[in-house]
């Protein structure tokens, strides 16, 4: 299920994408010079040299929607959630193990099936239309997503597979995979992260069989939509589905984090569930959101061929759970190939307690960048994506430090503070200065800003 839409940012991106065959030229090695002069950089190398993008054995024609960069394409197929002894794999296996043991069929076989190898390339119809997300919904904008073209994209959530899996006849399943979103840059946000989707459908008999005098209860009615239910659902059905969902997820979090865990539910809104909730847990005295869930929109269920059933769906982020459970401070570490990080998660069984031992804390290098904005079409996600494309994982954080409007010209200036820190080694001021210069010059060239460098 899609999570955290409230964190989505609005941006404009004017440049088409690149071909994955284009080779980045790395960090420029020449000395500093005028910002109007072109410099080699990963971002500059992202100029299309063909009319198609080849990914996972298929070719996708480029058009005005194409905006996937080489940096992002290089992450596709890594499948960290399937890499044995990786912390994301451990979390995935723990959730699987819990559902396998907690929910079984008549013959003792697991009720939930698991799909963790589905392609991250989906159609726009799968990612949005099948989930009843309106055409004008903010989550569709190409400024917030990575599109291969107008019709295909890198999935923004594992919910993109809901409709297909229900259509195939499944009533209970978990779908796991890497998802892609353009977003801010800090220690908890990364353009690629991993989600687990959970869906369960109930027939009338399954939902009411254990209810005393439940023979006369029904799933559906011709009613009115309220804050608490959909117009086609009876209140009794919604309350039972909601109770089953919250109970299932509370048990899961308690199993992962231990007894005594405090849980609270916050009402929210998702386009394809109603009512919708976010779960927050109290971990070390701080309330933290860990997942979103809700009663599935019946229109979605009906269109997938399960008209006689009602169900729930949830979506959780594997990185969020792993960062809390193992006390991992920086989301970039999940992409590390440093043995000092990876070997800490080689454990004899998936429920082995692990306390992450931080690598040496290398010193940060901080540089600011200021420029006049070109027009109203600019937004912060443009600059974040550019900076991430050039600096990659050397950039720990980017913060809008100051916004100034000139009293006479009314032009707007932004000043960003970029924190450079490699999670595995010490950076030198020279290499950071080369990267920073490339960001300055690419911002002028690619975003049309007027530098105040």
Coordinates of C-alpha atoms in Angstrom, one line a residue:
X1 CA 0.0 0.0 0.0
X2 CA 1.3 3.5 -0.8
X3 CA 2.7 5.3 2.2
X4 CA 3.7 8.8 3.3
X5 CA 2.1 10.7 0.4
X6 CA 2.3 13.8 2.7
X7 CA 6.1 13.7 2.3
X8 CA 5.9 13.9 -1.5
X9 CA 7.3 17.1 -3.0
X10 CA 6.2 19.0 -6.0
X11 CA 8.9 19.8 -8.6
X12 CA 9.5 20.6 -12.3
X13 CA 11.9 18.8 -14.4
X14 CA 12.5 20.0 -17.9
X15 CA 15.2 17.6 -19.2
X16 CA 14.5 14.3 -20.9
X17 CA 16.1 11.2 -19.6
X18 CA 19.2 9.4 -20.7
X19 CA 20.0 6.1 -22.2
X20 CA 21.3 3.5 -19.7
X21 CA 24.1 2.8 -22.2
X22 CA 25.5 6.3 -21.7
X23 CA 28.6 6.2 -19.5
X24 CA 29.1 8.8 -16.8
X25 CA 32.4 10.5 -16.8
X26 CA 32.8 10.8 -13.0
X27 CA 34.0 13.7 -10.9
X28 CA 35.7 16.5 -12.9
X29 CA 39.4 16.9 -12.0
X30 CA 40.1 20.3 -13.4
X31 CA 40.5 23.5 -11.4
X32 CA 37.6 25.9 -10.5
X33 CA 36.5 28.3 -13.2
X34 CA 33.5 30.3 -14.4
X35 CA 30.2 28.7 -13.6
X36 CA 29.0 29.4 -17.2
X37 CA 31.5 26.9 -18.6
X38 CA 30.4 23.3 -19.1
X39 CA 32.1 20.6 -17.0
X40 CA 32.0 16.8 -17.2
X41 CA 29.8 15.3 -14.6
X42 CA 27.4 12.4 -14.0
X43 CA 24.5 14.8 -14.5
X44 CA 25.9 16.2 -17.7
X45 CA 26.4 12.7 -19.0
X46 CA 22.7 12.1 -18.6
X47 CA 22.0 13.4 -22.1
X48 CA 20.0 11.0 -24.3
X49 CA 22.1 9.4 -26.9
X50 CA 19.3 7.2 -28.2
X51 CA 15.5 7.2 -28.3
X52 CA 15.1 4.3 -26.0
X53 CA 15.9 3.2 -22.5
X54 CA 16.9 -0.5 -22.1
X55 CA 16.1 -2.0 -18.7
X56 CA 15.8 -5.6 -17.5
X57 CA 15.9 -6.9 -21.1
X58 CA 13.3 -4.5 -22.5
X59 CA 13.5 -1.3 -24.5
X60 CA 11.2 1.6 -23.6
X61 CA 10.8 4.5 -26.1
X62 CA 11.6 7.9 -24.6
X63 CA 9.2 10.8 -24.6
X64 CA 8.5 14.1 -22.8
X65 CA 7.8 12.1 -19.6
X66 CA 11.1 10.3 -19.4
X67 CA 13.2 11.4 -16.4
X68 CA 15.1 8.4 -15.1
X69 CA 18.8 9.1 -14.5
X70 CA 21.8 6.8 -14.7
X71 CA 22.1 6.9 -10.9
X72 CA 18.6 5.5 -10.5
X73 CA 18.9 3.0 -13.3
X74 CA 22.1 1.6 -11.6
X75 CA 20.0 0.6 -8.6
X76 CA 17.4 -1.4 -10.5
X77 CA 18.0 -5.1 -10.1
X78 CA 20.0 -4.9 -6.9
X79 CA 17.1 -6.4 -4.9
X80 CA 18.6 -5.8 -1.5
X81 CA 15.6 -7.4 0.1
X82 CA 16.6 -10.8 -1.4
X83 CA 20.3 -10.5 -0.5
X84 CA 20.9 -13.1 2.2
X85 CA 21.9 -11.7 5.6
X86 CA 21.3 -8.1 4.4
X87 CA 19.4 -6.2 7.1
X88 CA 16.5 -5.6 4.7
X89 CA 16.4 -9.4 4.0
X90 CA 16.4 -10.1 7.7
X91 CA 13.4 -7.8 8.2
X92 CA 11.6 -9.3 5.2
X93 CA 12.2 -12.9 6.5
X94 CA 11.0 -11.9 10.0
X95 CA 7.7 -10.6 8.6
X96 CA 7.3 -13.6 6.4
X97 CA 8.0 -16.0 9.2
X98 CA 5.4 -14.3 11.4
X99 CA 2.7 -14.5 8.8
X100 CA 3.5 -18.1 7.9
X101 CA 3.2 -19.2 11.5
X102 CA 0.4 -17.0 12.6
X103 CA -2.0 -17.6 9.6
X104 CA -2.5 -21.1 8.3
X105 CA -5.1 -22.8 6.2
X106 CA -7.1 -26.0 7.1
X107 CA -4.2 -28.3 6.3
X108 CA -1.7 -26.2 8.2
X109 CA -0.1 -24.6 5.1
X110 CA 0.6 -20.9 5.2
X111 CA -2.4 -18.7 4.3
X112 CA -0.3 -15.9 2.9
X113 CA 1.8 -16.3 -0.3
X114 CA 4.9 -14.1 -0.8
X115 CA 6.0 -12.4 -4.0
X116 CA 9.4 -10.7 -3.8
X117 CA 10.7 -10.9 -7.4
X118 CA 8.1 -8.8 -9.3
X119 CA 9.5 -6.4 -11.8
X120 CA 9.9 -2.8 -10.6
X121 CA 8.9 -1.6 -14.0
X122 CA 5.2 -1.1 -14.1
X123 CA 2.6 0.7 -16.2
X124 CA 1.1 3.9 -15.1
X125 CA -2.2 2.0 -15.2
X126 CA -0.8 -0.4 -12.6
X127 CA 0.7 2.2 -10.4
X128 CA -2.2 4.7 -10.4
X129 CA -5.3 3.8 -12.4
X130 CA -5.8 0.3 -10.9
X131 CA -5.7 1.9 -7.4
X132 CA -8.3 4.5 -8.3
X133 CA -5.9 7.3 -7.8
X134 CA -7.5 10.4 -9.5
X135 CA -5.9 11.8 -12.7
X136 CA -5.2 15.1 -10.9
X137 CA -3.7 13.5 -7.7
X138 CA -0.4 15.1 -6.7
X139 CA 1.3 11.6 -6.5
X140 CA 1.1 11.2 -10.3
X141 CA 3.3 14.1 -11.2
X142 CA 6.5 13.3 -12.9
X143 CA 8.3 15.7 -10.5
X144 CA 7.7 13.1 -7.8
X145 CA 8.2 9.9 -9.8
X146 CA 10.7 8.2 -12.1
X147 CA 9.1 7.7 -15.5
X148 CA 10.5 5.6 -18.4
X149 CA 7.9 7.2 -20.6
X150 CA 4.3 8.3 -20.5
X151 CA 3.1 4.7 -20.1
X152 CA 5.8 3.0 -18.0
X153 CA 7.6 3.9 -14.8
X154 CA 9.6 2.6 -11.9
X155 CA 6.9 1.7 -9.3
X156 CA 6.4 4.2 -6.6
X157 CA 4.9 1.6 -4.2
X158 CA 4.3 -2.1 -4.1
X159 CA 0.6 -1.4 -4.3
X160 CA 1.1 -1.4 -8.0
X161 CA 0.7 -5.2 -7.9
X162 CA -2.4 -5.3 -5.8
X163 CA -4.9 -5.5 -8.7
X164 CA -3.0 -8.1 -10.7
X165 CA -2.5 -10.4 -7.7
X166 CA -6.1 -10.2 -6.6
X167 CA -7.2 -10.8 -10.3
X168 CA -5.1 -13.9 -10.3
X169 CA -7.3 -15.3 -7.5
X170 CA -5.3 -14.6 -4.4
X171 CA -7.0 -13.8 -1.2
X172 CA -4.0 -13.3 1.1
X173 CA -0.5 -12.2 0.0
X174 CA 2.6 -10.2 0.7
X175 CA 4.4 -8.4 -2.1
X176 CA 8.0 -7.1 -1.5
X177 CA 10.2 -4.9 -3.7
X178 CA 12.2 -1.8 -4.3
X179 CA 10.3 1.4 -5.0
X180 CA 11.4 4.7 -6.5
X181 CA 10.5 8.3 -5.6
X182 CA 12.1 11.7 -6.1
X183 CA 12.4 13.2 -2.7
X184 CA 14.4 15.3 -0.2
X185 CA 18.0 14.3 0.8
X186 CA 18.7 13.5 4.4
X187 CA 19.5 10.5 6.6
X188 CA 16.0 9.0 6.3
X189 CA 15.2 9.6 2.6
X190 CA 16.6 7.9 -0.4
X191 CA 15.2 7.8 -4.0
X192 CA 15.1 3.9 -3.8
X193 CA 13.7 2.1 -0.8
X194 CA 11.9 -1.1 -0.1
X195 CA 8.2 -1.8 0.8
X196 CA 6.2 -4.8 1.8
X197 CA 2.5 -4.9 0.8
X198 CA 0.0 -7.0 2.6
X199 CA -3.5 -7.8 1.4
X200 CA -6.2 -10.1 2.8
X201 CA -9.8 -10.6 1.5
X202 CA -12.7 -12.2 3.4
X203 CA -15.8 -13.9 2.3
X204 CA -19.0 -13.4 4.3
X205 CA -18.5 -16.8 5.9
X206 CA -14.8 -16.2 6.8
X207 CA -15.6 -12.8 8.4
X208 CA -18.6 -13.8 10.4
X209 CA -18.1 -17.5 11.1
X210 CA -16.8 -17.0 14.7
X211 CA -19.4 -14.3 15.6
X212 CA -22.2 -15.4 17.8
X213 CA -25.6 -15.2 16.0
X214 CA -23.6 -14.0 12.9
X215 CA -25.7 -15.9 10.4
X216 CA -27.7 -12.9 9.5
X217 CA -24.8 -10.4 9.1
X218 CA -23.9 -9.2 5.6
X219 CA -20.9 -7.7 4.0
X220 CA -22.7 -5.2 1.8
X221 CA -25.6 -2.8 1.8
X222 CA -26.9 0.2 -0.1
X223 CA -25.9 2.9 2.3
X224 CA -24.1 6.2 2.5
X225 CA -20.3 6.9 2.7
X226 CA -19.2 8.3 6.0
X227 CA -15.9 8.9 7.7
X228 CA -16.1 5.4 9.1
X229 CA -17.1 3.3 6.1
X230 CA -17.8 3.0 2.4
X231 CA -21.3 3.3 1.1
X232 CA -21.4 -0.4 0.0
X233 CA -20.2 -1.8 3.3
X234 CA -22.2 -2.7 6.4
X235 CA -20.8 -1.2 9.6
X236 CA -20.5 -4.6 11.1
X237 CA -18.3 -5.8 8.2
X238 CA -16.1 -2.7 8.4
X239 CA -15.6 -2.9 12.1
X240 CA -14.6 -6.6 11.9
X241 CA -12.2 -6.0 9.0
X242 CA -10.7 -3.0 10.8
X243 CA -10.3 -4.9 14.0
X244 CA -8.7 -7.9 12.2
X245 CA -6.2 -5.5 10.4
X246 CA -5.2 -3.6 13.5
X247 CA -4.9 -6.8 15.5
X248 CA -2.7 -8.5 12.8
X249 CA -0.4 -5.5 12.6
X250 CA -0.1 -5.0 16.4
X251 CA 0.9 -8.6 16.7
X252 CA 3.5 -8.2 14.0
X253 CA 5.1 -5.2 15.5
X254 CA 5.1 -6.7 19.0
X255 CA 6.7 -9.9 17.6
X256 CA 9.4 -7.8 15.9
X257 CA 10.1 -5.2 18.7
X258 CA 9.1 -7.2 21.8
X259 CA 6.4 -7.1 24.5
X260 CA 5.5 -3.8 26.1
X261 CA 5.6 -2.0 22.8
X262 CA 3.2 1.0 22.7
X263 CA 1.1 1.3 19.6
X264 CA -1.3 4.1 18.5
X265 CA -3.4 4.6 15.4
X266 CA -3.8 7.9 13.5
X267 CA -6.6 8.5 11.0
X268 CA -5.3 9.5 7.6
X269 CA -6.2 9.4 3.9
X270 CA -5.1 7.1 1.1
X271 CA -6.8 7.1 -2.3
X272 CA -7.5 3.3 -2.4
X273 CA -8.4 2.5 1.2
X274 CA -11.2 3.8 3.4
X275 CA -11.1 4.2 6.3
X276 CA -7.3 4.6 6.4
X277 CA -4.9 4.6 9.3
X278 CA -1.2 5.1 10.1
X279 CA 0.4 3.0 12.8
X280 CA 2.9 4.7 15.1
X281 CA 5.0 2.9 17.7
X282 CA 6.7 4.3 20.7
X283 CA 10.4 3.4 20.4
X284 CA 12.8 4.8 23.0
X285 CA 10.4 7.5 24.0
X286 CA 9.7 8.7 20.5
X287 CA 6.6 8.1 18.5
X288 CA 7.5 6.9 15.0
X289 CA 5.3 6.1 12.0
X290 CA 6.0 2.6 10.7
X291 CA 3.1 1.7 8.3
X292 CA -0.1 2.8 6.6
X293 CA -3.2 0.6 6.2
X294 CA -6.9 0.5 5.7
X295 CA -10.1 -1.2 4.4
X296 CA -9.7 -1.6 0.7
X297 CA -11.9 0.4 -1.7
X298 CA -14.6 -2.0 -2.8
X299 CA -14.5 -0.6 -6.3
X300 CA -10.9 -1.8 -6.6
X301 CA -11.7 -5.3 -5.2
X302 CA -14.7 -5.6 -7.5
X303 CA -12.8 -4.6 -10.6
X304 CA -10.2 -7.3 -9.9
X305 CA -12.9 -9.9 -9.9
X306 CA -13.5 -10.5 -6.1
X307 CA -17.0 -8.8 -5.9
X308 CA -18.2 -11.1 -3.1
X309 CA -15.3 -10.2 -0.7
X310 CA -14.2 -7.4 1.5
X311 CA -10.6 -6.8 2.5
X312 CA -7.7 -4.8 4.1
X313 CA -4.3 -3.7 2.8
X314 CA -1.2 -2.4 4.5
X315 CA 2.2 -1.1 3.4
X316 CA 5.3 -0.9 5.4
X317 CA 8.8 0.4 4.7
X318 CA 11.6 -2.2 5.3
X319 CA 14.2 0.5 5.8
X320 CA 12.1 2.3 8.5
X321 CA 11.7 -1.0 10.5
X322 CA 15.4 -1.9 10.1
X323 CA 16.6 1.6 11.1
X324 CA 14.6 1.4 14.3
X325 CA 15.2 -2.3 15.1
X326 CA 19.0 -2.3 14.5
X327 CA 19.6 1.4 15.3
X328 CA 21.0 2.2 11.8
X329 CA 21.5 5.9 11.7
X330 CA 21.8 6.6 7.9
X331 CA 19.7 5.1 5.1
X332 CA 22.6 5.2 2.7
X333 CA 24.3 2.4 4.7
X334 CA 21.8 -0.1 3.3
X335 CA 23.6 0.3 0.0
X336 CA 27.1 -0.1 1.5
X337 CA 29.3 -2.9 0.4
X338 CA 31.7 -2.4 3.3
X339 CA 32.2 -5.6 5.2
X340 CA 32.3 -3.8 8.5
X341 CA 28.6 -3.1 7.9
X342 CA 27.5 -6.3 6.2
X343 CA 29.2 -8.8 8.5
X344 CA 27.2 -7.5 11.5
X345 CA 24.1 -9.1 10.0
X346 CA 25.5 -12.5 9.4
X347 CA 23.6 -14.3 12.2
X348 CA 22.6 -17.9 12.8
X349 CA 18.9 -17.3 12.6
X350 CA 16.6 -14.4 11.5
X351 CA 15.4 -13.6 15.0
X352 CA 18.9 -13.1 16.4
X353 CA 19.1 -9.7 18.1
X354 CA 21.6 -7.4 16.4
X355 CA 22.8 -4.0 17.7
X356 CA 24.5 -2.1 14.9
X357 CA 28.0 -1.0 15.8
X358 CA 28.6 2.3 14.0
X359 CA 31.5 2.6 11.6
X360 CA 33.9 5.4 12.5
X361 CA 32.1 8.7 12.2
X362 CA 33.9 10.5 9.5
X363 CA 33.9 14.3 9.6
X364 CA 31.4 16.3 7.5
X365 CA 32.4 18.9 4.9
X366 CA 29.8 21.6 4.5
X367 CA 29.4 23.9 1.4
X368 CA 26.6 26.3 0.6
X369 CA 25.2 27.2 -2.8
X370 CA 23.0 30.2 -3.6
X371 CA 21.2 31.2 -6.8
X372 CA 18.3 33.2 -8.2
X373 CA 15.4 31.0 -9.3
X374 CA 14.6 31.0 -13.0
X375 CA 10.7 31.1 -12.8
X376 CA 7.7 29.7 -11.0
X377 CA 8.3 26.3 -12.6
X378 CA 11.3 25.6 -10.3
X379 CA 10.9 23.6 -7.2
X380 CA 13.2 22.1 -4.6
X381 CA 13.0 18.5 -6.0
X382 CA 14.7 19.7 -9.2
X383 CA 17.8 20.7 -7.2
X384 CA 17.7 17.7 -4.9
X385 CA 17.7 15.3 -7.9
X386 CA 20.5 17.2 -9.6
X387 CA 22.6 17.2 -6.4
X388 CA 22.0 13.5 -5.8
X389 CA 22.8 12.6 -9.4
X390 CA 26.2 14.3 -9.3
X391 CA 27.2 13.8 -5.6
X392 CA 25.5 10.4 -5.1
X393 CA 26.0 8.9 -1.7
X394 CA 28.7 11.4 -0.8
X395 CA 25.9 13.8 0.0
X396 CA 24.5 13.2 3.5
X397 CA 22.0 16.1 3.6
X398 CA 20.7 19.1 1.6
X399 CA 18.8 21.8 3.5
X400 CA 17.1 24.9 2.2
X401 CA 19.0 27.4 4.5
X402 CA 17.5 30.7 3.3
X403 CA 14.9 32.1 0.9
X404 CA 15.2 35.7 -0.1
X405 CA 13.0 37.9 -2.3
X406 CA 14.6 41.0 -3.8
X407 CA 12.5 44.0 -2.8
X408 CA 12.8 45.7 -6.2
X409 CA 13.1 42.9 -8.8
X410 CA 11.0 40.4 -6.8
X411 CA 13.4 37.7 -7.9
X412 CA 13.7 34.8 -5.4
X413 CA 17.0 33.5 -4.2
X414 CA 17.5 30.1 -2.5
X415 CA 20.5 29.2 -0.4
X416 CA 21.1 25.5 0.2
X417 CA 23.5 23.9 2.7
X418 CA 25.0 20.7 1.4
X419 CA 26.6 18.3 3.9
X420 CA 29.1 16.0 2.4
X421 CA 30.0 12.9 4.4
X422 CA 31.0 9.5 3.1
X423 CA 29.7 6.7 5.4
X424 CA 32.8 4.6 4.9
X425 CA 35.8 7.0 4.5
X426 CA 37.1 10.5 5.0
X427 CA 36.4 13.0 2.2
X428 CA 39.0 15.6 1.2
X429 CA 38.1 19.2 0.6
X430 CA 39.5 19.0 -2.9
X431 CA 37.2 16.2 -4.1
X432 CA 34.2 17.8 -2.4
X433 CA 35.1 21.1 -4.0
X434 CA 35.1 19.5 -7.5
X435 CA 31.7 17.9 -6.8
X436 CA 30.3 21.1 -5.5
X437 CA 31.5 23.0 -8.5
X438 CA 29.9 20.5 -10.8
X439 CA 26.6 21.0 -8.9
X440 CA 26.9 24.7 -9.3
X441 CA 27.6 24.6 -13.0
X442 CA 25.0 21.9 -13.7
X443 CA 22.4 23.9 -11.8
X444 CA 23.0 26.9 -14.1
X445 CA 23.0 24.7 -17.2
X446 CA 20.2 22.3 -16.4
X447 CA 17.9 24.2 -14.2
X448 CA 18.4 27.7 -15.7
X449 CA 19.2 29.3 -12.3
X450 CA 21.4 32.4 -12.0
X451 CA 24.4 31.6 -9.8
X452 CA 25.4 33.6 -6.8
X453 CA 28.6 31.6 -6.3

